[in-house]
Coordinates of C-alpha atoms and ligand atoms in Angstrom, one line a residue:
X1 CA -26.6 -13.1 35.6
X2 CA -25.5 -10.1 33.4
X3 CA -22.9 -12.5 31.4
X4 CA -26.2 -13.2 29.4
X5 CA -26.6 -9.3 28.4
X6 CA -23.5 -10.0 26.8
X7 CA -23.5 -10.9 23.2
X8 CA -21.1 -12.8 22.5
X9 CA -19.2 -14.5 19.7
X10 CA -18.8 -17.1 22.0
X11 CA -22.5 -18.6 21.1
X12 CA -20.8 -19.3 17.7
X13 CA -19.0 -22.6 19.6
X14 CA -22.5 -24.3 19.9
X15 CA -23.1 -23.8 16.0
X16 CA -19.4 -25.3 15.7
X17 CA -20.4 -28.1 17.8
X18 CA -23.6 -28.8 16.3
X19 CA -22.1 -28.8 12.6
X20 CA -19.1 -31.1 13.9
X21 CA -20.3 -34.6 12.5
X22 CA -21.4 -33.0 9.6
X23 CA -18.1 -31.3 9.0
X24 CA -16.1 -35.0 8.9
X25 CA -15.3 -35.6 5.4
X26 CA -16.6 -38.8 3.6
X27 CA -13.6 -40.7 3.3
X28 CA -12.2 -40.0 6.7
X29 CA -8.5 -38.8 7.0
X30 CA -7.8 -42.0 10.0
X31 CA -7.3 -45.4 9.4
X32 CA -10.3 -45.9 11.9
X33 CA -13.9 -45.2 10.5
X34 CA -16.3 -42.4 12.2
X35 CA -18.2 -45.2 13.6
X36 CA -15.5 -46.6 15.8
X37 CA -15.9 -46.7 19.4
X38 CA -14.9 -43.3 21.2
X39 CA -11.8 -45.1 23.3
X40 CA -10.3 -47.0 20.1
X41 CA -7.3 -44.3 19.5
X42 CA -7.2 -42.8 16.1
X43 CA -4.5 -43.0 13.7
X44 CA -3.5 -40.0 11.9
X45 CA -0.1 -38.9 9.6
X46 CA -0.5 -35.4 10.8
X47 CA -2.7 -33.8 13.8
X48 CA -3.1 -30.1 13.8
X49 CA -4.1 -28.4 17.3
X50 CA -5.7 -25.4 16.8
X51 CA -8.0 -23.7 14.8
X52 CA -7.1 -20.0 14.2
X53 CA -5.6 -18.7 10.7
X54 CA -2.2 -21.4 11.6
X55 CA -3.8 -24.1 12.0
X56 CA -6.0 -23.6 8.8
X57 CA -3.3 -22.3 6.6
X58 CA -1.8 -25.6 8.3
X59 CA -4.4 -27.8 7.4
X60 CA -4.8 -27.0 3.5
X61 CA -1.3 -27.2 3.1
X62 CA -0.9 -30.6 4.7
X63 CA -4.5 -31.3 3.0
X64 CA -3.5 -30.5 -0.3
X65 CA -0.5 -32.7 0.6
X66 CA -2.2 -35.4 1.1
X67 CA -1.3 -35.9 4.7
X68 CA -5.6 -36.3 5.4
X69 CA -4.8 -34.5 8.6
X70 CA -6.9 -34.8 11.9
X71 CA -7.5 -30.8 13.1
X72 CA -9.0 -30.1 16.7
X73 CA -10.8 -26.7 16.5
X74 CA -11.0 -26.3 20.6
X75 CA -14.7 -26.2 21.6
X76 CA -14.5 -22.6 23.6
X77 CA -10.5 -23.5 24.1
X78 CA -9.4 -20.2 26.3
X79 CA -12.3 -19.3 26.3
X80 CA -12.2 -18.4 22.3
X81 CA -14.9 -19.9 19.7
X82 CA -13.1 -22.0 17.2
X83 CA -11.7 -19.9 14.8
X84 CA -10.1 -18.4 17.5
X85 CA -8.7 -14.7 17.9
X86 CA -10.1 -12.9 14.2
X87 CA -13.4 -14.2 15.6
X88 CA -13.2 -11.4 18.5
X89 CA -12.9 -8.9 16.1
X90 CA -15.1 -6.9 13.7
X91 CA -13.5 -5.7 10.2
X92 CA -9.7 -7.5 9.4
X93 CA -8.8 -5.0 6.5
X94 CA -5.4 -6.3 5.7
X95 CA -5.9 -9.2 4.1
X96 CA -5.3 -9.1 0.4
X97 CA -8.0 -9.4 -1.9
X98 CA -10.6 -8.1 0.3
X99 CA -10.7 -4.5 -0.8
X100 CA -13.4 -3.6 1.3
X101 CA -12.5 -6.0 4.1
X102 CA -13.8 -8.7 5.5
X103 CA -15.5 -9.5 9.1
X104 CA -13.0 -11.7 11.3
X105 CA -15.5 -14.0 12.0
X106 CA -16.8 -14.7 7.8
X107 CA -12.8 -15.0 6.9
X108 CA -12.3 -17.8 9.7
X109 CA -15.5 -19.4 8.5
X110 CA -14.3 -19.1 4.8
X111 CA -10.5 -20.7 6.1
X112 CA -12.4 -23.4 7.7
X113 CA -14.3 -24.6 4.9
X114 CA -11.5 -24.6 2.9
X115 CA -9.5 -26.8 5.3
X116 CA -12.8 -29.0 4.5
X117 CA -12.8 -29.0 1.4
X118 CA -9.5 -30.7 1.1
X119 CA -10.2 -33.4 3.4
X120 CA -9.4 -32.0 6.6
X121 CA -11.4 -33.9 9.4
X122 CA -12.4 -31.3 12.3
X123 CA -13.3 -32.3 15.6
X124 CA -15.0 -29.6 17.6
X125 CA -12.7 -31.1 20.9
X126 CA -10.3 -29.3 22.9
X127 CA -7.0 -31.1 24.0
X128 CA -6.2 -31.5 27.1
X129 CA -3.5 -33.5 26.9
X130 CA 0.0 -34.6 24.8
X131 CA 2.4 -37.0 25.1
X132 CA 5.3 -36.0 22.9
X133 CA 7.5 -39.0 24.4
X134 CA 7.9 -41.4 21.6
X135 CA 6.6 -41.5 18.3
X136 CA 3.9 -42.2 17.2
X137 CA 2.6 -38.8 19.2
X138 CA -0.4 -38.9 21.5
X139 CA -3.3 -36.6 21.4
X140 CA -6.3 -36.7 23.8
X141 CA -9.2 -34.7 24.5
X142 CA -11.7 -35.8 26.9
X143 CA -13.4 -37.7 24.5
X144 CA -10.7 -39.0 21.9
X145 CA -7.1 -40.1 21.4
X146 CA -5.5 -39.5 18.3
X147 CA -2.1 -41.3 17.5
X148 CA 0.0 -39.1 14.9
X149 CA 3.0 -39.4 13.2
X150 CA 3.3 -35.3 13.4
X151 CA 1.9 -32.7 15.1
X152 CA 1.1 -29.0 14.5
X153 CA 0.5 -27.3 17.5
X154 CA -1.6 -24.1 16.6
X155 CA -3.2 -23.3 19.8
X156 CA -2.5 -19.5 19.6
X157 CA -2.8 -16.9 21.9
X158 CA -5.5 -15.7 25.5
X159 CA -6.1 -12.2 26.6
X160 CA -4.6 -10.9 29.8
X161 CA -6.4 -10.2 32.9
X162 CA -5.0 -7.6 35.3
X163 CA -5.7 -8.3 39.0
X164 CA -6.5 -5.4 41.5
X165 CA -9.6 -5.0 43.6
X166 CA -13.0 -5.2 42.1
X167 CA -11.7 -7.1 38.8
X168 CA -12.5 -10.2 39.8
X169 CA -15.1 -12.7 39.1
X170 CA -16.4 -14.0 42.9
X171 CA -17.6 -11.8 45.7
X172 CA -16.9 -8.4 45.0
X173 CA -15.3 -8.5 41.3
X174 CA -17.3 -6.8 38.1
X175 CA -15.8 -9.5 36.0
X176 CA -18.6 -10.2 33.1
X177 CA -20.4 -7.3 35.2
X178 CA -19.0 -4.8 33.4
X179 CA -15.3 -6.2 32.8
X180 CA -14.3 -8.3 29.9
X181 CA -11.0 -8.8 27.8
X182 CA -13.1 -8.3 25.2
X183 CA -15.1 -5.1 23.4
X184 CA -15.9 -6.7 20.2
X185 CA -17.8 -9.8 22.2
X186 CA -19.7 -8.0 24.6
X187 CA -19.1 -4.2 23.6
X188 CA -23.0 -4.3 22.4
X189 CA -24.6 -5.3 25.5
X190 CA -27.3 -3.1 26.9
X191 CA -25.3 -2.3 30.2
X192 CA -23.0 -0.5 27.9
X193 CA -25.0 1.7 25.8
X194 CA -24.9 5.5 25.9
X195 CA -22.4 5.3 29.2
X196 CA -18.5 6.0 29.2
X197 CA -16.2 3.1 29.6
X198 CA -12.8 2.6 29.5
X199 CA -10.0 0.5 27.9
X200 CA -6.6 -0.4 29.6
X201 CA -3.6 -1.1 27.1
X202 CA -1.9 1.2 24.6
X203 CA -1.9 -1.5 21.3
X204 CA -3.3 -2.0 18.6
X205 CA -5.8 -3.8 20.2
X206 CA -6.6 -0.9 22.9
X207 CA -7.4 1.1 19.5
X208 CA -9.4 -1.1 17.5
X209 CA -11.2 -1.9 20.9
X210 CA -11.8 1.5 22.0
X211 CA -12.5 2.9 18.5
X212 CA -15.2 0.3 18.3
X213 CA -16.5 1.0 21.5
X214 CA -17.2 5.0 20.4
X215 CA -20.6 2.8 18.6
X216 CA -22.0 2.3 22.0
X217 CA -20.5 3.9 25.2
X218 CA -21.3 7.9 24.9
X219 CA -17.4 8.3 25.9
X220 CA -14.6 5.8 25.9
X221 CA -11.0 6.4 27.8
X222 CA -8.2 5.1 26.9
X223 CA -6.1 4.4 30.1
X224 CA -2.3 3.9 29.4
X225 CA 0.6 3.1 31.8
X226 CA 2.9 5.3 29.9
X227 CA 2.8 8.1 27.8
X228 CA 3.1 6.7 24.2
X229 CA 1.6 4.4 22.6
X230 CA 2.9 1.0 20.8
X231 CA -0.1 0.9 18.4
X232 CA 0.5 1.3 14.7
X233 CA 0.6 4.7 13.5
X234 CA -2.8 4.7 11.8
X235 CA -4.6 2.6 14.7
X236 CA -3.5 5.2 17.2
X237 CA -4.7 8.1 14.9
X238 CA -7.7 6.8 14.5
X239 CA -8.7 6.5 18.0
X240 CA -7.1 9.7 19.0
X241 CA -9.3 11.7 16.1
X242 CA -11.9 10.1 17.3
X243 CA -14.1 13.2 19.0
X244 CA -15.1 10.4 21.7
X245 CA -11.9 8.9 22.8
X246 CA -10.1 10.5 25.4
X247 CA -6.8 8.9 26.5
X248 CA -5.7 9.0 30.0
X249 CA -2.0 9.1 30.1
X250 CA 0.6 7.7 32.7
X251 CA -2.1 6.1 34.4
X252 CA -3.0 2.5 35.5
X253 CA -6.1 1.5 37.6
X254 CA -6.1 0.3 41.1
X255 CA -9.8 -0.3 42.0
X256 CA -13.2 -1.4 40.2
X257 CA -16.4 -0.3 42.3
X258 CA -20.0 -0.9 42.1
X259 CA -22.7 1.7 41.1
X260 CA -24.1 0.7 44.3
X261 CA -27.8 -0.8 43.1
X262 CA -27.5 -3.7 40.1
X263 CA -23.9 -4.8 41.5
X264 CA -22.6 -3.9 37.9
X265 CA -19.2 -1.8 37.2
X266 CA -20.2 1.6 38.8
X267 CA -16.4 3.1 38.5
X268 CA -13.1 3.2 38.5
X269 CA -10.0 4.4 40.8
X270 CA -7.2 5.4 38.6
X271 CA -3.9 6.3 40.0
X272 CA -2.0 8.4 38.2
X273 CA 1.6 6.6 38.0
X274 CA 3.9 9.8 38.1
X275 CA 2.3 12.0 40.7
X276 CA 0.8 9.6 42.4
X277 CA -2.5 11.5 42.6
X278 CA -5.2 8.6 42.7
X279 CA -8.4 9.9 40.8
X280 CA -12.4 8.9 40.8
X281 CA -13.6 8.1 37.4
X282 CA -17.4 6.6 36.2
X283 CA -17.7 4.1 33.5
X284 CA -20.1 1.5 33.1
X285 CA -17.7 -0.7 31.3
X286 CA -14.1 -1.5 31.4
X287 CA -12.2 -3.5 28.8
X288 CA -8.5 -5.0 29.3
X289 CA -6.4 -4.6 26.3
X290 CA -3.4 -5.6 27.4
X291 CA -2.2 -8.6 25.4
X292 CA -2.0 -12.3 25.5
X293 CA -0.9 -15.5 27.2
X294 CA 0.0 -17.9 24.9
X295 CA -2.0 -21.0 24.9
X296 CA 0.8 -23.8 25.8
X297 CA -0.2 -24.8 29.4
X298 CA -1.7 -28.1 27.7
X299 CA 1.6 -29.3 26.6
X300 CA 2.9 -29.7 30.4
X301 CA 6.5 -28.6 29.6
X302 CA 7.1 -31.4 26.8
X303 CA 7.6 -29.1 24.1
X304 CA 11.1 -26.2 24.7
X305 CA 9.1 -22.7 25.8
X306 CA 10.8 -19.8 26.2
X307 CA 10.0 -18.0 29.9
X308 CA 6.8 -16.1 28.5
X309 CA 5.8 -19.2 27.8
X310 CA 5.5 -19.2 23.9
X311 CA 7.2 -22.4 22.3
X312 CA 10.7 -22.0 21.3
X313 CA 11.1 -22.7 17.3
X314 CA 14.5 -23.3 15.5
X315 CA 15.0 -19.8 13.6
X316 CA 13.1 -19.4 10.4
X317 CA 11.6 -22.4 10.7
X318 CA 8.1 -23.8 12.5
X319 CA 10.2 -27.2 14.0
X320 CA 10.1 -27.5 17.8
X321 CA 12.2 -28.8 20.4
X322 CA 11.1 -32.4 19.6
X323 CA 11.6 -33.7 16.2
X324 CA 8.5 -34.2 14.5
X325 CA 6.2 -31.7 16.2
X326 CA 6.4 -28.4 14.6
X327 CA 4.4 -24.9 15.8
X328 CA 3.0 -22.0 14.0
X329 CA 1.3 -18.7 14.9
X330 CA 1.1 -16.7 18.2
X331 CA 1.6 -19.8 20.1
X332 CA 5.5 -19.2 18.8
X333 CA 5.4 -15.7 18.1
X334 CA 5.1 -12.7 20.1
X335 CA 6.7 -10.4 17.8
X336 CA 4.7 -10.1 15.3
X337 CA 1.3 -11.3 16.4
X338 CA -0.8 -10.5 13.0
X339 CA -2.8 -13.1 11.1
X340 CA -1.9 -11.5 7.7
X341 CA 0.9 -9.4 6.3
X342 CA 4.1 -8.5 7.3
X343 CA 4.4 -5.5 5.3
X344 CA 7.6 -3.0 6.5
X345 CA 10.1 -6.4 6.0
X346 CA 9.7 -5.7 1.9
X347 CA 8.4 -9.1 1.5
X348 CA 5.4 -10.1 0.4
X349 CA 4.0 -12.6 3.0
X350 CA 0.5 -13.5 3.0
X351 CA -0.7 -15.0 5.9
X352 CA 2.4 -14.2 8.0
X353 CA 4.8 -17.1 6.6
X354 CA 6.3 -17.9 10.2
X355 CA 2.7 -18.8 11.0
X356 CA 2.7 -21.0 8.0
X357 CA 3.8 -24.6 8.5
X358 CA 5.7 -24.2 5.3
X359 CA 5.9 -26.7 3.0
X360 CA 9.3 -27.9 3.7
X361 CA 8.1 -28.5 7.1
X362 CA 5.3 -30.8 5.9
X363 CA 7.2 -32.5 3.1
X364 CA 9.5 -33.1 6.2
X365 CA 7.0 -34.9 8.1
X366 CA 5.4 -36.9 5.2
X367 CA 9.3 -37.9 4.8
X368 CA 9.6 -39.2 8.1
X369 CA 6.2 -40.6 7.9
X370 CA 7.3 -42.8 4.8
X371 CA 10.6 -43.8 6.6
Ligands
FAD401 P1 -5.5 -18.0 17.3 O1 -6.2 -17.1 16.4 O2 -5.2 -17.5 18.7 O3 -6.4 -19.3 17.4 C1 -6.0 -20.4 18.2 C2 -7.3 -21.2 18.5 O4 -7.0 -22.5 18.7 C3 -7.9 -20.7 19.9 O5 -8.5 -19.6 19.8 C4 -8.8 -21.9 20.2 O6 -10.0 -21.8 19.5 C5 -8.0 -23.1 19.6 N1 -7.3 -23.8 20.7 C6 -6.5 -23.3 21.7 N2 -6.1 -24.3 22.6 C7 -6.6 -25.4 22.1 C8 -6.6 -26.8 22.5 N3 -5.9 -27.1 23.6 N4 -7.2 -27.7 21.7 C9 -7.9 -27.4 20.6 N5 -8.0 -26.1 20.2 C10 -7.4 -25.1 20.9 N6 -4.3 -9.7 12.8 C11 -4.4 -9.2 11.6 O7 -3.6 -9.5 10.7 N7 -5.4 -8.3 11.2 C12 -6.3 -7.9 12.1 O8 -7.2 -7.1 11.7 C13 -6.3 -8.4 13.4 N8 -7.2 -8.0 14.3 C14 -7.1 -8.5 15.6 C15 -8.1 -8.1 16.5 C16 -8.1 -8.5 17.9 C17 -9.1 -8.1 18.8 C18 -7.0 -9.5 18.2 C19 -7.0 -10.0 19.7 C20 -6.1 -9.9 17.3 C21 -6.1 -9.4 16.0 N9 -5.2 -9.7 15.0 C22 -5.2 -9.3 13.8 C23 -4.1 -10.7 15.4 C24 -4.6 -12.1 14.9 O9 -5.9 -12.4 15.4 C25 -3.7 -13.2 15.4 O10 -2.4 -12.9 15.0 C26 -4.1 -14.6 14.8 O11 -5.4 -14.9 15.1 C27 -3.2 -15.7 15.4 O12 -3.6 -16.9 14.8 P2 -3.3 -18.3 15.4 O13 -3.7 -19.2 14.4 O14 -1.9 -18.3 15.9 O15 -4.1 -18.5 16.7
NDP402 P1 0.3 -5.6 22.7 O1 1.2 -6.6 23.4 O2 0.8 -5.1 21.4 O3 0.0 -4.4 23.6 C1 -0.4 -4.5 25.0 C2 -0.6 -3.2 25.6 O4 -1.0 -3.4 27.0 C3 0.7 -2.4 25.7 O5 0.5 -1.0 25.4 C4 1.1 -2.6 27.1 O6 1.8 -1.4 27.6 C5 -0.2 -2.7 27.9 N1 0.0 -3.5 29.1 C6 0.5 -4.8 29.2 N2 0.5 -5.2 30.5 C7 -0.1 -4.2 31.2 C8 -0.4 -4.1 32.5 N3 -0.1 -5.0 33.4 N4 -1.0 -2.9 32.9 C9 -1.3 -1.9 32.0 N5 -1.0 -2.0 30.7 C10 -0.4 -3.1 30.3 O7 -1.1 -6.4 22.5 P2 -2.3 -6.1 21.5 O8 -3.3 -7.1 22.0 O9 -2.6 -4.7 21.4 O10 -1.8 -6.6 20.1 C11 -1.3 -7.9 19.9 C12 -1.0 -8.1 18.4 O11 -2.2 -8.2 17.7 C13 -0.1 -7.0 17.9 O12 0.8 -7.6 17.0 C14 -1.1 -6.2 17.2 O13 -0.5 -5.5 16.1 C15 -2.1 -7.2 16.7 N6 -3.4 -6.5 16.4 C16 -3.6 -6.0 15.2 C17 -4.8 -5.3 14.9 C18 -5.0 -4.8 13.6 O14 -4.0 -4.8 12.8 N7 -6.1 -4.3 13.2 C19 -5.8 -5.1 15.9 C20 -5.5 -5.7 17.2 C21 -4.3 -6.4 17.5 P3 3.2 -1.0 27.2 O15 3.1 -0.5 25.8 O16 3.6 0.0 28.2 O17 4.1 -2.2 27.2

């Protein structure tokens, strides 16, 4: 009921549906044409899964290449539009040459037309399925099976949940009634405005989120389990400057309850974790912050993951446990987790070159493609 109060990005995967015929180029990048029938497999050099800054850097490499890849953009994958994380967010200031910055959602927009422009066909499809057995590779989504010589698996990264009474989403739960994983897509919604609410984590996405919050709630905490945070220096002061933020230190949350009329959030208990002192505090809102899953349940164990679950890359390169199927951006990296620069390391490297299927990569697979 009040999931429709929230506005979310999410609305932007019907326009992404509606514009996915139109987005196949003319001369399609499969040996089948656009009018086949649905269950005749598609043939493909290279298929790209995913459709966050990875996958498109991906795609107008392998484009430009001349590899005509096949890309699947996810159609709400993880419950993300295609374009995926930048399109939870508001303002993405570090990437260079936008000097005033440029909204997550415009700059995923921007990468997907380019990916277009080079003859990237985009299906608006999620997959659901892989076999990596034998080559060529096997693709499906519900509607589509795609053989490919490569694949790029690009499928990113989904926010974390935490579990404890009240956070749920059947009887008794304020998920979507007040709790969410994300401020940016439902931050705005009238249940929220001019009440305080709360965000859990102590990154640089509790900052951003809770700094963007300050526009609507008329007080946002910040609860953190410890008693720093890992945020970046300038994220952290931001929010802590900010007159409206207060951060709750030490402290987790054990209980969500109802304000006892609309059966929306009504408060929280939050315990605090070195005195043990369990405390009563009001919010309308309450926003988990607290990282991400990466988005590799799909593959059912055929690709090497490492026990978080990310996939396992050789080092310094995007190549996978099987030969042929490479992987690129949160989906294989939990350090560094940032769709742009990786300034601190003294290199320059746009668009965060281990989420780059670098070129070698790509030659590689055209070479083995040729074989
Ligand atoms: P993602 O962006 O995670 O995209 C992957 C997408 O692929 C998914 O969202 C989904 O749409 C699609 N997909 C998933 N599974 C499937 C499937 N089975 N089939 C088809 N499609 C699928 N970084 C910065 O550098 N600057 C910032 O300002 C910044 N702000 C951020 C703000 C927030 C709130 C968050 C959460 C992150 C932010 N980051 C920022 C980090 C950045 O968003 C990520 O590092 C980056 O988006 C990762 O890109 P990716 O291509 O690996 O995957
Ligand atoms: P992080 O993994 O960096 O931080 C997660 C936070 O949640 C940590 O503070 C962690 O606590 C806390 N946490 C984790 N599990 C729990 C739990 N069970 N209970 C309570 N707290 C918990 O994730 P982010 O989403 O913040 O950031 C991911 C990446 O995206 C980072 O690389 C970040 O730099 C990037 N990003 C960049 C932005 C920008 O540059 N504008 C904006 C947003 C994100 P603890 O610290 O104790 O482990």
């Amino acid at each position: 009921m009040l999931k429709s109060l929230f506005k979310k990005a999410r609305t932007l995967a019907g326009l992404a549906a509606t514009s996915a015929a139109a987005t196949l180029p003319t001369s399609p990048s499969f040996s089948n044409s656009a009018s086949a029938p649905m269950d005749s497999p598609l043939r493909t050099k290279l298929c790209i899964i995913g459709s966050g800054p990875a996958a498109h850097t991906a795609a107008i490499y392998a484009a430009r290449a001349e590899l005509k890849p096949i890309l699947f953009e996810g159609y709400m994958a993880n419950d993300i539009a295609p374009g995926g994380q930048l399109t939870t967010t508001t303002d993405v200031e570090n990437f260079p040459g936008f000097s005033d910055g440029i909204l997550g959602f415009d700059l995923m927009d921007r990468c997907r037309k380019q990916s277009l422009r080079f003859g990237t066909a985009i299906f608006t499809e999620t997959v659901s399925k892989v076999d990596l057995s034998s080559s060529p590779f096997k693709i499906l989504t519900g509607a589509k099976t795609v053989l490919a010589d490569s694949v790029i698996v690009a499928t990113g990264a989904v926010a974390r949940r935490l579990n404890f009474p009240g956070s749920g989403d059947g009887a008794g739960g304020f998920w979507n009634r007040g709790i969410s994983a994300c401020a940016v897509c439902d931050g705005a919604a009238p249940i929220f405005r001019n009440k305080p609410l709360a965000v859990i984590g102590g990154g640089d996405s509790a900052m951003e989120e809770a700094t963007f919050l300050t526009k609507y709630g008329s007080k946002v905490y910040i609860i953190h389990r410890r008693d720093t945070f890992r945020a970046s220096k300038i994220m952290q002061s931001r929010a802590i400057s900010n007159p409206k933020i207060e951060v709750i230190w030490n402290s987790v949350v054990v209980e969500a309850y109802g304000d006892g009329e609309r059966g929306v959030l009504g408060g929280l208990k939050v315990k605090n974790v070195l005195t043990g002192e369990v405390s009563d505090l009001k919010v309308a809102g309450l926003f988990f912050a607290i990282g991400h899953e990466p988005a590799t349940k799909f593959l059912e164990g055929q690709l090497q993951l490492d026990p978080d679950g990310y996939i396992i890359t050789k080092p310094g390169t995007t190549q996978t446990s099987v030969p042929g199927v490479f992987a690129a951006g949160d989906v294989q990296d939990k350090k560094y987790r940032q769709a742009l620069l990786l300034p601190g390391k003294g290199a320059w490297q746009p668009w965060k070159l281990n989420i780059i299927c670098k070129r070698l990569d790509l030659w590689r697979a055209r070479a083995n493609y040729n074989k």
